[in-house]
Amino acid sequence: MNKLLLSLVILLSISSYSQEVNHQNHTHYGPENPDYCANNIVRDRVFEEHPELAVQDSIDRANFEIEYRQYLQEYDPNARSTYVIPVVVHICHLGGVDNISDEQVYDAIEKLNADFSATNSDVGNTVSPFDAIVSDADIEFRLATKDPNGICHPGITRTYTENTVHDGDNDLVADVYNEHGNWPQNRYMNVFVCQDPAGAAGYTNNPANWYSATGMGGSIYMRHDYMGTIGTGSNTARHTLSHEVGHWLNLSHCWGSNNNPGQSGACSEDDYVDDTPRTIGWTICDIDGNTCSNDDTDGYWTSDVIDNVQNIMEYSYCSTMFTQGQAARMHTALNSSTAQRNNLWTASNLAATGTDGPGDLCEAKFSSNTRAICVGQSVEFTDESYHNVVGRSWSFNGGSPATSTAIDPVVTYNTPGVYAVTLDVTDGTANQSTTVNEYIVVLSDPGEIVPYSEGFEDLSAVPDNLNWMIFDESENGSWELTTALGASGSPSCAVLANYGVNDGSIDELISAPIDLSNVDGSDPIIFNFEYAYRKVDASDDEWLQFYISKDCGETWVLRKNLHGDGLSEVTASTSYVPVGSGDWYSVDVTNIGSDYYVSNFRFKFVFENDGGNNLYIDNINLYPASMTGIIEQDKVKSLTVYPNPTNGTTYLKLNAKSDQEYAIRLLSALGQEVSTIHQGNLAEGVNKIELSTDHLAKGIYIIEVKSEGQLQTVKLIKK
């Protein structure tokens, strides 16, 4: 092409910018939501602030068309290079189904490679007019095995973030950057997976120089349920990632450079690929459709040829193919300096990203479906080691089987305790090993006897893998024990340091099993607890929920819901600490049905933050209504016992009067005397009496105090 023609092309491109602007940023919606208007979010914002970039972008696009035509002159679809593209997938999630599994990512990459090699399962459905031009694009996508610093990596990052709705701002990218660093797009094809990419199934940018080739601005953004066909993915959505990668490699939609199929004016538009017939675009699968009068202007099609409805760059959702011309256009993009796509597949970059081979074995890693079970239950383990693992050996302390070579072994634990897990892996030459101590917690079944009470005085820590476990979704600090304060003047309680936390994350405080199997089905269960909480701002809407389980925590049901003003209407602008009894709220749970009277009953508190303040929980009680008379005795303010329950030494705190004789006895649950604790006078004021329970069997006892005709009793539980 001569210089005059080149100048004309550039000028035409600049003048037609407003018509062709959609060529750069594509937003694609699922078939159930065919709204194709929310596009060009990032690019339009940038161009509005920097009009000079729009001009440069038009020049870049014009130059690319020249490069493409020149490439076609040398292009031989039967003798062309194969390109390998390093990929990293960034999963941005809130801890739910959007945190898709590694297996779903692998499946998405597998389907992507099938589409680009024309080995996809539905390629045989391609209608006959296009059989001859179905293209094996000779482009392969591989998950990186090294990070930008050359350190071994699985090619998948996970970032817990509230920015899972990506409307074109940089918050989502910034969150990944802050946690995992920068992954330059001239070295990796970045795929961000989130809940909602601009209300679409996915979107991306064509190669361009208005964003930095060494940043992550030109990435692909995918909705999690349009990644692959397993997990949250589906067979319907299996070509969506391929569609976005097509744009990332400078393909337009078959109807031209916009996101709006079905417009009659599209017949005068073009995708600049000779072997795709002109079309107005499709949102349904009409494989016999013919929307434009295709003549031989481009030297390929005649007027009686149907549209290429099954093209992956259509919206028809019955895609099967790329064409030879599209493959050539993508190869042009990979050989162009625009956005430095030409660096991706170089030998030096493949070596740097670890995609020139299967990757080095560098970490033994595993996960499990749960970490806390009851006696007799099983745990499903998964080997997540990388890379190129050909053999493995598991060791399960306390488990059955005790060893395994399976990828995903299932192990049963029959003895209470806390157990380590070890995994050794090999690639045939090198070996890696990891041991995680205290990985599996096996709880007793039957659990603790009723009446159950927890004042946190006899605990050394929360969690302790015996009485309490926690779930910390954002892994930024969770429930813990404080010995500085408690309800009703007690010295301890559980606290969640929530001041100023606003990422919407979940924190759970989970009990050990409690044995309700001996409670009569007609005897109602009484459950109550106290909590202290303040908002930071009146608009804070935080949630405290109470769940119960009848299968040791495998499944849970909601029984109490407190949020917003129902949690507290009071605000505190600084980090909140309760200072008196008036700061504490009492809660009764009255809907624990008899079907939950099992030997491994469990309960948990679930808190969801929203920028509020600290939360404290104390004085948890669970008992049958028939024990109310005994329990009420515990509320005598002049006599307290702690820790209670106890498994060692406990203390009696008694507010005594002067010159008064006290008889203090320990009785069995049936009222029989076990021992005399004290007989005689006590000093005026608060007396603290030590009581050893080492010699006592587990069970319920009564501490009786008699003085000048008055009687007080307090229940004592020996664990």
XYZ file of C-alpha atoms in Angstrom:
719
model
C 0.000 0.000 0.000
C 1.495 3.374 -0.989
C 1.978 6.316 1.364
C -0.984 8.213 -0.057
C -3.288 5.281 0.599
C -1.826 4.866 4.073
C -2.501 8.525 4.900
C -6.023 8.194 3.560
C -6.673 5.128 5.690
C -5.402 6.935 8.778
C -7.529 10.009 8.125
C -10.597 7.902 7.448
C -9.983 5.991 10.639
C -9.723 9.194 12.676
C -12.871 10.685 11.120
C -14.838 7.493 11.673
C -13.747 7.182 15.299
C -17.195 7.946 16.659
C -18.729 5.184 14.555
C -16.059 2.570 15.184
C -15.255 3.300 18.811
C -16.938 0.048 19.933
C -14.198 -1.948 18.270
C -11.978 -1.554 21.294
C -13.887 -2.635 24.373
C -16.440 -5.418 24.171
C -19.084 -6.313 26.716
C -20.879 -9.598 26.153
C -24.048 -10.679 27.845
C -25.454 -14.099 28.444
C -28.262 -15.423 26.248
C -30.761 -14.917 29.046
C -29.923 -11.191 29.186
C -29.458 -9.887 25.617
C -28.724 -6.283 26.566
C -25.703 -5.313 24.480
C -25.301 -1.644 25.369
C -23.052 -1.440 28.461
C -19.744 -1.237 26.644
C -16.553 0.793 26.286
C -16.505 1.665 29.967
C -12.789 1.982 30.563
C -11.792 3.182 27.132
C -14.433 5.886 26.874
C -13.461 7.290 30.264
C -9.827 7.434 29.254
C -10.579 9.025 25.869
C -12.875 11.618 27.433
C -10.064 12.745 29.719
C -7.352 12.315 27.073
C -8.717 12.930 23.544
C -5.235 12.590 22.127
C -5.332 8.895 22.991
C -8.402 8.446 20.813
C -6.486 9.853 17.868
C -3.525 7.591 18.586
C -5.868 4.631 18.908
C -7.335 5.320 15.472
C -3.843 5.476 14.002
C -2.942 2.185 15.677
C -6.031 0.507 14.244
C -5.295 1.798 10.771
C -1.726 0.536 10.997
C -2.975 -2.848 12.149
C -5.175 -3.201 9.045
C -2.095 -2.581 6.926
C -0.137 -5.185 8.898
C -2.979 -7.658 8.468
C -3.150 -7.238 4.684
C 0.603 -7.627 4.435
C 0.499 -10.732 6.630
C -2.178 -12.287 4.398
C 0.158 -12.070 1.421
C 2.635 -14.379 3.192
C 0.153 -16.430 5.174
C -0.160 -20.173 4.551
C -2.746 -21.854 6.805
C -1.064 -25.197 6.212
C 2.445 -24.034 7.112
C 2.344 -21.520 9.884
C 3.864 -21.035 13.301
C 2.292 -22.304 16.505
C 2.022 -19.777 19.300
C 2.004 -20.532 23.032
C 0.439 -17.868 25.255
C 1.154 -17.749 29.031
C -2.031 -17.268 31.069
C -2.703 -16.272 34.659
C -6.239 -16.427 36.093
C -7.094 -14.029 38.924
C -10.136 -15.201 40.911
C -11.719 -12.253 42.726
C -14.353 -13.500 45.130
C -16.431 -13.037 48.270
C -15.883 -16.569 49.488
C -18.961 -18.116 47.879
C -19.493 -20.000 44.632
C -17.632 -17.181 42.875
C -14.426 -18.610 44.363
C -14.320 -21.207 41.614
C -12.139 -24.274 41.935
C -8.818 -24.890 40.247
C -10.553 -27.700 38.377
C -13.034 -25.254 36.856
C -10.153 -23.050 35.718
C -8.411 -26.064 34.165
C -11.642 -26.977 32.402
C -12.010 -23.428 31.029
C -8.456 -23.481 29.658
C -9.097 -26.925 28.164
C -12.234 -25.672 26.376
C -10.347 -22.574 25.220
C -7.597 -24.676 23.664
C -10.145 -26.971 22.039
C -11.798 -23.994 20.316
C -8.483 -22.608 19.085
C -7.322 -26.001 17.774
C -10.708 -26.901 16.205
C -10.937 -29.996 18.397
C -13.993 -28.784 20.328
C -16.710 -31.401 20.700
C -19.225 -29.436 18.624
C -17.005 -28.530 15.672
C -18.636 -31.405 13.761
C -21.914 -29.488 13.887
C -20.539 -26.806 11.574
C -22.782 -26.452 8.513
C -21.300 -27.465 5.170
C -20.731 -24.017 3.592
C -18.071 -23.356 6.245
C -16.444 -26.794 6.580
C -13.569 -25.880 4.314
C -12.540 -22.806 6.299
C -12.824 -24.105 9.875
C -9.502 -23.108 11.367
C -7.049 -24.727 13.707
C -5.656 -21.383 14.795
C -2.424 -22.951 16.067
C -2.591 -20.947 19.288
C -2.196 -22.734 22.622
C -2.887 -21.268 26.038
C -0.974 -22.511 29.080
C -1.263 -21.531 32.707
C 1.960 -19.917 33.821
C 4.114 -21.921 36.202
C 6.266 -18.955 37.276
C 5.291 -15.542 38.585
C 6.841 -12.287 37.308
C 9.749 -12.788 39.725
C 10.489 -16.249 38.348
C 9.122 -18.007 41.428
C 7.177 -21.223 40.947
C 3.443 -20.495 40.806
C 0.213 -22.370 39.990
C -0.929 -19.742 37.472
C -4.016 -18.971 39.552
C -4.349 -16.216 42.144
C -7.186 -15.794 44.630
C -8.167 -12.457 46.109
C -10.924 -11.955 48.637
C -12.432 -8.575 47.733
C -15.735 -6.750 47.857
C -14.905 -5.363 44.399
C -16.392 -8.327 42.564
C -18.637 -6.129 40.413
C -16.236 -4.687 37.865
C -17.756 -1.764 36.010
C -14.546 -0.550 34.455
C -12.898 1.033 37.472
C -9.538 -0.249 38.646
C -10.523 -1.359 42.149
C -10.607 -5.045 41.277
C -7.264 -4.878 39.471
C -5.789 -2.816 42.313
C -6.886 -5.393 44.884
C -5.139 -8.155 42.957
C -2.088 -5.964 42.442
C -1.861 -5.183 46.172
C -2.005 -8.860 47.140
C -0.212 -10.590 44.262
C 1.774 -7.861 42.507
C 1.771 -6.797 38.872
C 1.465 -9.404 36.105
C 2.504 -7.503 32.936
C 0.199 -8.125 29.988
C 3.135 -8.224 27.600
C 4.179 -11.383 29.480
C 0.831 -12.912 30.499
C -2.725 -12.989 29.252
C -4.526 -11.889 32.422
C -8.025 -13.273 33.013
C -9.935 -11.721 35.914
C -12.837 -13.837 37.177
C -15.480 -12.067 39.259
C -19.188 -11.990 40.036
C -20.140 -9.304 37.542
C -17.928 -7.811 34.807
C -19.961 -4.695 33.931
C -23.221 -6.657 34.002
C -21.904 -8.935 31.289
C -20.717 -12.472 30.678
C -17.319 -11.008 29.863
C -15.475 -8.150 28.236
C -11.993 -7.103 27.205
C -9.972 -4.654 25.105
C -8.424 -5.182 21.696
C -4.658 -4.697 21.504
C -4.068 -0.963 21.948
C -1.430 1.526 22.970
C -3.701 3.663 25.155
C -3.133 1.284 28.064
C 0.244 0.221 29.390
C 1.694 -2.971 27.956
C 3.467 -3.527 31.284
C 0.324 -3.157 33.413
C -2.904 -5.157 33.699
C -5.388 -2.690 32.167
C -5.892 -4.622 28.930
C -7.032 -7.806 30.646
C -9.983 -10.118 30.052
C -12.822 -9.946 32.595
C -15.091 -12.974 32.972
C -18.153 -13.793 35.033
C -17.385 -16.870 37.110
C -20.291 -18.912 35.699
C -19.021 -18.399 32.135
C -15.705 -20.091 32.864
C -15.649 -23.673 31.599
C -18.395 -26.275 31.880
C -17.998 -27.609 35.438
C -18.551 -26.011 38.840
C -20.533 -22.842 38.264
C -19.869 -23.054 34.505
C -22.179 -24.606 31.956
C -22.122 -26.186 28.520
C -24.053 -23.211 27.138
C -21.295 -20.799 28.153
C -18.330 -22.913 27.081
C -17.256 -20.655 24.167
C -17.501 -17.320 26.004
C -13.858 -17.215 27.069
C -12.822 -18.052 23.496
C -14.991 -15.173 22.266
C -13.240 -12.750 24.628
C -9.799 -14.056 23.711
C -10.751 -13.469 20.073
C -11.304 -9.787 20.878
C -8.093 -9.740 22.900
C -6.361 -10.863 19.673
C -8.061 -8.121 17.606
C -11.130 -9.879 16.224
C -14.380 -7.952 15.868
C -17.856 -9.374 15.924
C -18.882 -10.831 12.591
C -21.301 -7.903 12.068
C -18.591 -5.313 12.658
C -17.041 -3.117 15.283
C -19.928 -2.625 17.692
C -21.742 -4.536 20.424
C -25.250 -4.298 18.988
C -26.281 -7.194 16.735
C -29.469 -7.156 14.683
C -29.222 -3.632 13.264
C -29.857 -3.397 9.519
C -27.100 -0.832 9.095
C -24.536 -3.472 10.021
C -24.575 -4.769 6.424
C -22.473 -1.750 5.522
C -20.043 -2.501 8.348
C -17.271 -5.093 8.246
C -15.139 -7.186 10.580
C -12.200 -6.820 8.131
C -12.011 -10.590 7.647
C -12.591 -11.707 4.040
C -13.972 -15.189 4.706
C -16.763 -14.161 7.120
C -19.933 -13.065 5.242
C -21.381 -9.694 6.111
C -24.223 -9.957 8.596
C -26.308 -7.880 10.962
C -25.390 -10.326 13.736
C -27.218 -13.057 15.583
C -28.601 -13.584 19.077
C -30.372 -16.834 18.149
C -29.102 -19.931 16.388
C -30.594 -19.697 12.881
C -27.958 -21.628 10.943
C -29.724 -20.888 7.640
C -29.879 -17.151 8.274
C -28.891 -14.734 5.487
C -29.252 -11.101 6.561
C -27.070 -9.190 4.066
C -26.707 -9.343 0.317
C -23.244 -10.813 0.189
C -21.598 -10.246 -3.181
C -18.034 -10.793 -4.358
C -16.770 -7.344 -3.293
C -14.257 -8.956 -1.002
C -13.478 -11.708 -3.461
C -14.969 -14.486 -1.388
C -18.725 -14.553 -0.917
C -21.701 -14.471 -3.265
C -25.219 -13.311 -2.514
C -26.651 -16.762 -1.911
C -24.293 -17.620 0.934
C -25.740 -17.882 4.450
C -24.311 -16.039 7.447
C -21.604 -17.645 9.575
C -24.003 -17.874 12.524
C -21.840 -20.545 14.209
C -18.787 -18.317 14.383
C -17.335 -17.956 17.875
C -17.427 -14.166 17.412
C -21.241 -14.226 17.105
C -23.797 -13.963 19.925
C -25.762 -16.980 18.717
C -24.598 -19.322 21.515
C -24.278 -22.212 19.064
C -20.665 -21.425 18.192
C -18.399 -24.050 16.671
C -15.563 -22.337 14.767
C -13.080 -19.661 13.863
C -12.300 -19.117 10.178
C -8.918 -19.174 8.444
C -9.103 -15.423 7.969
C -9.761 -14.897 11.653
C -6.789 -17.117 12.527
C -4.590 -14.982 10.264
C -5.858 -11.820 11.925
C -5.066 -13.199 15.386
C -1.600 -14.210 14.200
C -1.117 -10.657 12.966
C -1.949 -9.408 16.452
C 0.619 -11.791 17.926
C 3.270 -10.451 15.568
C 2.391 -6.813 16.152
C 4.120 -4.487 18.605
C 0.759 -2.985 19.554
C 0.296 -3.766 23.280
C 3.483 -5.846 22.823
C 1.523 -9.011 22.093
C 4.585 -10.026 20.058
C 6.562 -10.620 23.255
C 4.159 -13.175 24.727
C 5.221 -16.178 22.682
C 8.957 -15.537 22.477
C 11.258 -18.272 23.728
C 12.628 -15.994 26.443
C 9.154 -15.148 27.754
C 7.982 -18.754 27.688
C 11.027 -19.690 29.756
C 10.462 -16.765 32.135
C 6.813 -17.687 32.690
C 7.478 -21.430 32.878
C 5.282 -22.217 29.880
C 7.987 -23.771 27.725
C 7.361 -27.119 29.425
C 5.199 -28.823 32.042
C 6.705 -26.737 34.847
C 8.960 -27.635 37.742
C 7.661 -29.469 40.781
C 7.869 -26.834 43.475
C 5.200 -27.302 46.123
C 3.311 -30.063 47.859
C -0.081 -28.589 48.716
C -3.454 -29.969 49.725
C -6.924 -28.941 50.824
C -9.958 -30.651 52.325
C -13.705 -30.227 52.352
C -13.652 -29.672 56.127
C -11.196 -29.510 59.003
C -13.491 -30.228 61.952
C -15.590 -33.396 62.214
C -17.066 -35.698 64.829
C -15.875 -39.185 65.624
C -16.793 -41.586 62.823
C -17.078 -38.936 60.118
C -14.870 -38.638 57.034
C -12.768 -35.953 55.356
C -12.245 -35.589 51.599
C -8.693 -34.465 50.755
C -7.472 -33.008 47.461
C -3.903 -32.885 46.163
C -3.252 -29.329 44.881
C 0.493 -29.735 44.383
C 2.209 -28.239 41.348
C 3.625 -28.869 38.798
C 3.876 -32.121 36.832
C 3.015 -34.428 39.744
C 3.216 -38.101 38.754
C 3.049 -39.718 42.193
C 2.093 -38.940 45.759
C 2.054 -40.430 49.250
C -0.283 -39.282 52.020
C 0.046 -39.878 55.778
C -2.997 -39.364 58.000
C -2.202 -39.419 61.694
C -5.230 -40.896 63.462
C -7.050 -41.614 60.208
C -8.257 -44.661 58.354
C -6.628 -45.376 56.002
C -3.439 -44.127 57.605
C -1.725 -43.809 54.204
C -2.830 -43.381 50.593
C -1.513 -42.751 47.083
C -4.829 -41.472 45.689
C -5.257 -37.947 44.289
C -8.402 -37.337 46.352
C -8.454 -39.775 49.296
C -11.364 -40.037 51.733
C -10.268 -40.620 55.329
C -12.345 -41.587 58.378
C -11.382 -40.594 61.930
C -12.620 -42.704 64.850
C -10.822 -41.174 67.837
C -11.190 -37.633 69.218
C -8.105 -35.490 68.893
C -6.178 -33.055 66.725
C -4.194 -34.638 63.905
C -1.479 -33.788 61.398
C -1.571 -34.519 57.664
C 1.492 -35.096 55.463
C 1.705 -35.136 51.659
C 4.794 -36.159 49.673
C 4.750 -35.688 45.878
C 7.163 -36.444 43.045
C 7.548 -35.644 39.359
C 9.668 -38.759 38.905
C 12.897 -36.924 39.689
C 12.353 -34.264 42.330
C 10.286 -34.543 45.500
C 8.357 -32.096 47.639
C 6.759 -32.641 51.038
C 4.501 -30.709 53.391
C 3.146 -31.451 56.861
C 0.417 -29.409 58.489
C 0.181 -30.015 62.219
C -3.180 -29.733 63.967
C -4.913 -29.832 60.590
C -7.883 -32.096 61.407
C -9.925 -31.655 64.581
C -11.959 -34.713 65.587
C -14.626 -33.908 68.156
C -16.293 -36.223 70.647
C -19.657 -37.781 69.878
C -21.591 -37.764 72.138
C -20.663 -34.221 73.008
C -20.762 -32.207 76.211
C -23.619 -32.929 78.601
C -26.412 -30.496 79.448
C -26.957 -28.146 81.099
C -24.354 -26.373 78.990
C -22.927 -22.980 79.847
C -20.003 -20.975 78.532
C -18.651 -17.906 80.311
C -15.167 -18.198 78.688
C -13.480 -18.039 82.123
C -11.870 -21.482 81.920
C -10.483 -21.122 78.398
C -6.908 -20.266 77.541
C -7.679 -19.248 73.957
C -10.367 -18.920 71.297
C -10.180 -20.888 69.076
C -8.794 -23.843 71.014
C -9.860 -26.745 68.714
C -11.650 -28.311 71.667
C -14.452 -26.021 72.814
C -14.476 -23.479 69.984
C -13.520 -23.280 66.339
C -13.656 -20.252 64.044
C -14.060 -19.452 60.360
C -12.280 -16.296 59.202
C -13.367 -15.699 55.616
C -11.098 -12.757 54.850
C -8.239 -14.107 57.010
C -7.702 -10.671 58.553
C -8.356 -11.529 62.211
C -11.366 -13.122 63.805
C -12.923 -14.197 67.089
C -10.604 -14.379 70.077
C -10.649 -14.553 73.866
C -10.425 -11.438 76.010
C -9.757 -11.666 79.741
C -10.259 -7.941 80.279
C -14.055 -7.866 80.534
C -17.257 -9.851 80.356
C -20.986 -9.679 80.995
C -22.333 -9.555 84.592
C -18.918 -8.583 85.903
C -17.229 -11.793 84.725
C -13.587 -11.475 83.641
C -13.761 -13.035 80.165
C -15.750 -13.237 76.931
C -15.331 -13.800 73.201
C -14.648 -10.709 71.081
C -14.597 -9.991 67.355
C -12.347 -7.020 66.543
C -14.658 -5.525 63.933
C -14.023 -1.804 64.316
C -13.810 -0.195 60.874
C -13.958 -3.498 58.947
C -16.178 -3.074 55.880
C -15.276 -5.760 53.356
C -18.529 -7.665 53.906
C -16.638 -10.739 55.084
C -17.986 -13.472 57.342
C -16.608 -14.512 60.734
C -17.980 -17.565 62.525
C -17.654 -18.723 66.135
C -18.490 -22.440 66.179
C -19.162 -24.622 69.212
C -18.038 -28.151 69.958
C -20.734 -30.876 70.009
C -23.321 -30.960 72.787
C -25.240 -34.099 73.701
C -29.005 -33.502 73.572
C -29.870 -37.129 72.860
C -31.119 -37.775 76.412
C -33.480 -34.802 76.477
C -37.155 -35.741 76.334
C -38.704 -34.706 73.032
C -41.481 -32.841 74.873
C -38.987 -30.859 76.974
C -38.261 -27.498 75.284
C -34.653 -26.387 74.940
C -33.805 -23.003 76.386
C -30.898 -21.195 74.721
C -29.757 -17.709 75.614
C -26.663 -15.546 75.396
C -25.554 -11.964 75.927
C -23.766 -9.687 73.483
C -22.399 -6.144 73.466
C -22.154 -4.140 70.260
C -22.270 -0.621 68.894
C -22.392 0.811 65.390
C -19.836 3.303 64.142
C -22.397 5.049 61.972
C -26.192 4.914 62.084
C -26.250 3.586 58.509
C -24.154 0.486 59.323
C -26.078 -2.680 58.506
C -24.223 -5.571 60.095
C -25.621 -9.054 60.722
C -25.376 -11.435 63.665
C -26.945 -14.788 62.900
C -27.368 -17.906 65.000
C -27.274 -21.345 63.342
C -27.701 -24.889 64.647
C -26.679 -28.296 63.289
C -27.832 -31.833 63.985
C -25.011 -33.593 62.108
C -21.874 -32.184 63.777
C -21.688 -29.202 61.438
C -22.098 -30.866 58.057
C -25.274 -28.831 57.524
C -26.669 -25.764 59.288
C -30.029 -24.034 59.649
C -30.682 -20.426 60.677
C -32.548 -19.874 63.937
C -31.937 -16.200 64.826
C -31.263 -13.094 62.751
C -30.181 -9.708 64.174
C -29.053 -6.872 61.924
C -28.963 -3.102 61.577
C -30.957 -1.360 64.273
C -32.131 -4.750 65.500
C -28.543 -5.466 66.507
C -28.093 -2.046 68.118
C -29.281 1.494 67.496
C -26.451 2.989 69.543
C -23.319 4.360 67.860
C -19.722 4.687 69.045
C -17.296 6.511 66.778
C -14.201 4.924 68.321
C -13.245 1.297 68.904
C -15.983 0.058 71.228
C -15.426 -1.540 74.657
C -18.451 -2.236 76.901
C -18.159 -0.587 80.330
C -21.148 -1.842 82.285
C -24.143 -4.139 82.462
C -26.230 -1.637 80.515
C -24.056 -2.260 77.442
C -25.107 -5.896 77.160
C -28.127 -7.262 75.310
C -29.801 -10.589 76.157
C -31.059 -12.906 73.417
C -33.324 -15.938 73.743
C -33.538 -18.619 71.051
C -36.776 -20.580 71.379
C -37.036 -22.510 68.115
C -34.692 -25.480 68.585
C -36.947 -28.408 67.636
C -36.796 -31.919 69.056
C -35.369 -33.246 65.767
C -32.162 -31.520 66.898
C -32.013 -33.517 70.136
C -28.995 -35.497 68.931
C -25.672 -36.483 70.423
C -23.643 -34.133 68.202
C -25.690 -30.917 68.275
C -23.644 -27.829 67.451
C -24.331 -24.110 67.167
C -22.498 -21.149 65.718
C -22.582 -17.361 65.622
C -22.109 -15.844 62.156
C -21.231 -12.162 61.798
C -21.126 -10.155 58.556
C -19.415 -6.773 58.789
C -20.332 -3.433 57.223
C -17.983 -0.864 58.696
C -19.361 -1.180 62.216
C -17.793 -1.840 65.574
C -16.524 -4.591 67.873
C -18.803 -7.429 68.980
C -18.631 -9.273 72.316
C -20.430 -12.520 73.286
C -20.706 -14.023 76.768
C -22.871 -16.097 79.121
C -24.088 -18.733 76.694
C -26.570 -21.165 78.228
C -28.328 -24.207 76.810
C -30.515 -26.513 78.890
C -33.891 -28.275 78.913
C -36.748 -26.318 80.426
C -37.066 -29.012 83.125
C -33.728 -27.819 84.582
C -34.857 -24.214 84.928
C -35.146 -24.441 88.730
C -31.532 -25.512 89.075
C -30.268 -22.982 86.553
C -32.044 -20.072 88.230
C -29.985 -20.658 91.359
C -26.911 -19.678 89.361
C -28.198 -16.151 89.108
C -27.725 -15.373 92.830
C -25.487 -12.345 92.638
C -23.739 -12.821 96.008
C -22.347 -16.223 94.989
C -20.493 -16.985 91.736
C -18.367 -19.917 90.592
C -15.712 -19.749 87.855
C -14.480 -21.278 85.694
C -17.691 -23.187 85.197
C -17.710 -25.722 83.565
C -14.297 -26.740 84.852
C -11.866 -29.626 84.408
C -9.501 -28.678 87.236
C -9.465 -25.923 89.836
C -12.465 -23.627 90.198
C -13.131 -20.691 92.495
C -16.083 -19.615 94.626
C -16.624 -15.881 95.000
C -18.901 -15.082 97.974
C -19.889 -11.694 99.318
C -19.963 -12.411 103.092
C -21.228 -10.477 106.071
C -19.162 -9.937 109.213
C -19.429 -12.255 112.246
C -21.531 -14.735 110.335
C -20.901 -18.486 110.062
C -21.045 -20.169 106.655
C -21.462 -23.841 105.800
C -20.397 -24.540 102.197
C -20.879 -28.051 100.817
C -20.439 -29.805 97.476
C -23.445 -31.974 96.607
C -24.181 -34.430 93.831
C -26.945 -33.672 91.316
C -29.244 -35.798 93.554
C -28.452 -33.723 96.646
C -26.042 -36.160 98.309
C -23.052 -34.606 100.082
C -19.734 -35.124 98.309
C -17.514 -32.969 100.519
C -17.417 -29.970 102.867
C -15.749 -26.978 101.266
C -15.837 -24.591 104.241
C -17.290 -24.460 107.758
C -16.967 -21.326 109.866
C -16.727 -17.552 109.676
C -15.640 -15.586 106.602
C -14.165 -12.129 106.376
C -16.568 -9.338 105.566
C -16.721 -8.534 101.863
C -15.735 -10.638 98.860
C -14.120 -13.974 99.712
C -12.422 -16.159 97.113
C -12.327 -19.889 97.902
C -10.352 -22.392 95.838
C -11.882 -25.768 95.032
C -10.053 -28.633 93.319
C -12.236 -30.883 91.158
C -9.476 -33.268 90.024
C -10.940 -36.093 92.092
C -14.478 -35.622 90.786
C -16.084 -37.609 87.993
C -17.552 -35.738 85.033
C -21.059 -34.538 85.707
C -23.281 -31.975 87.399
C -22.749 -30.909 91.029
C -24.384 -28.392 93.351
C -22.491 -25.966 95.608
C -24.644 -25.190 98.632
C -24.084 -22.211 100.952
C -26.009 -21.958 104.274
C -25.833 -18.949 106.554
C -28.246 -17.928 109.385
C -31.216 -19.611 107.794
C -30.439 -18.501 104.211
C -29.668 -20.994 101.456
C -27.949 -20.386 98.139
C -26.996 -22.953 95.515
C -24.971 -22.827 92.322
C -24.654 -25.536 89.703
C -21.099 -26.705 88.936
C -20.246 -28.741 85.832
C -17.146 -30.950 85.837
C -15.920 -31.694 82.325
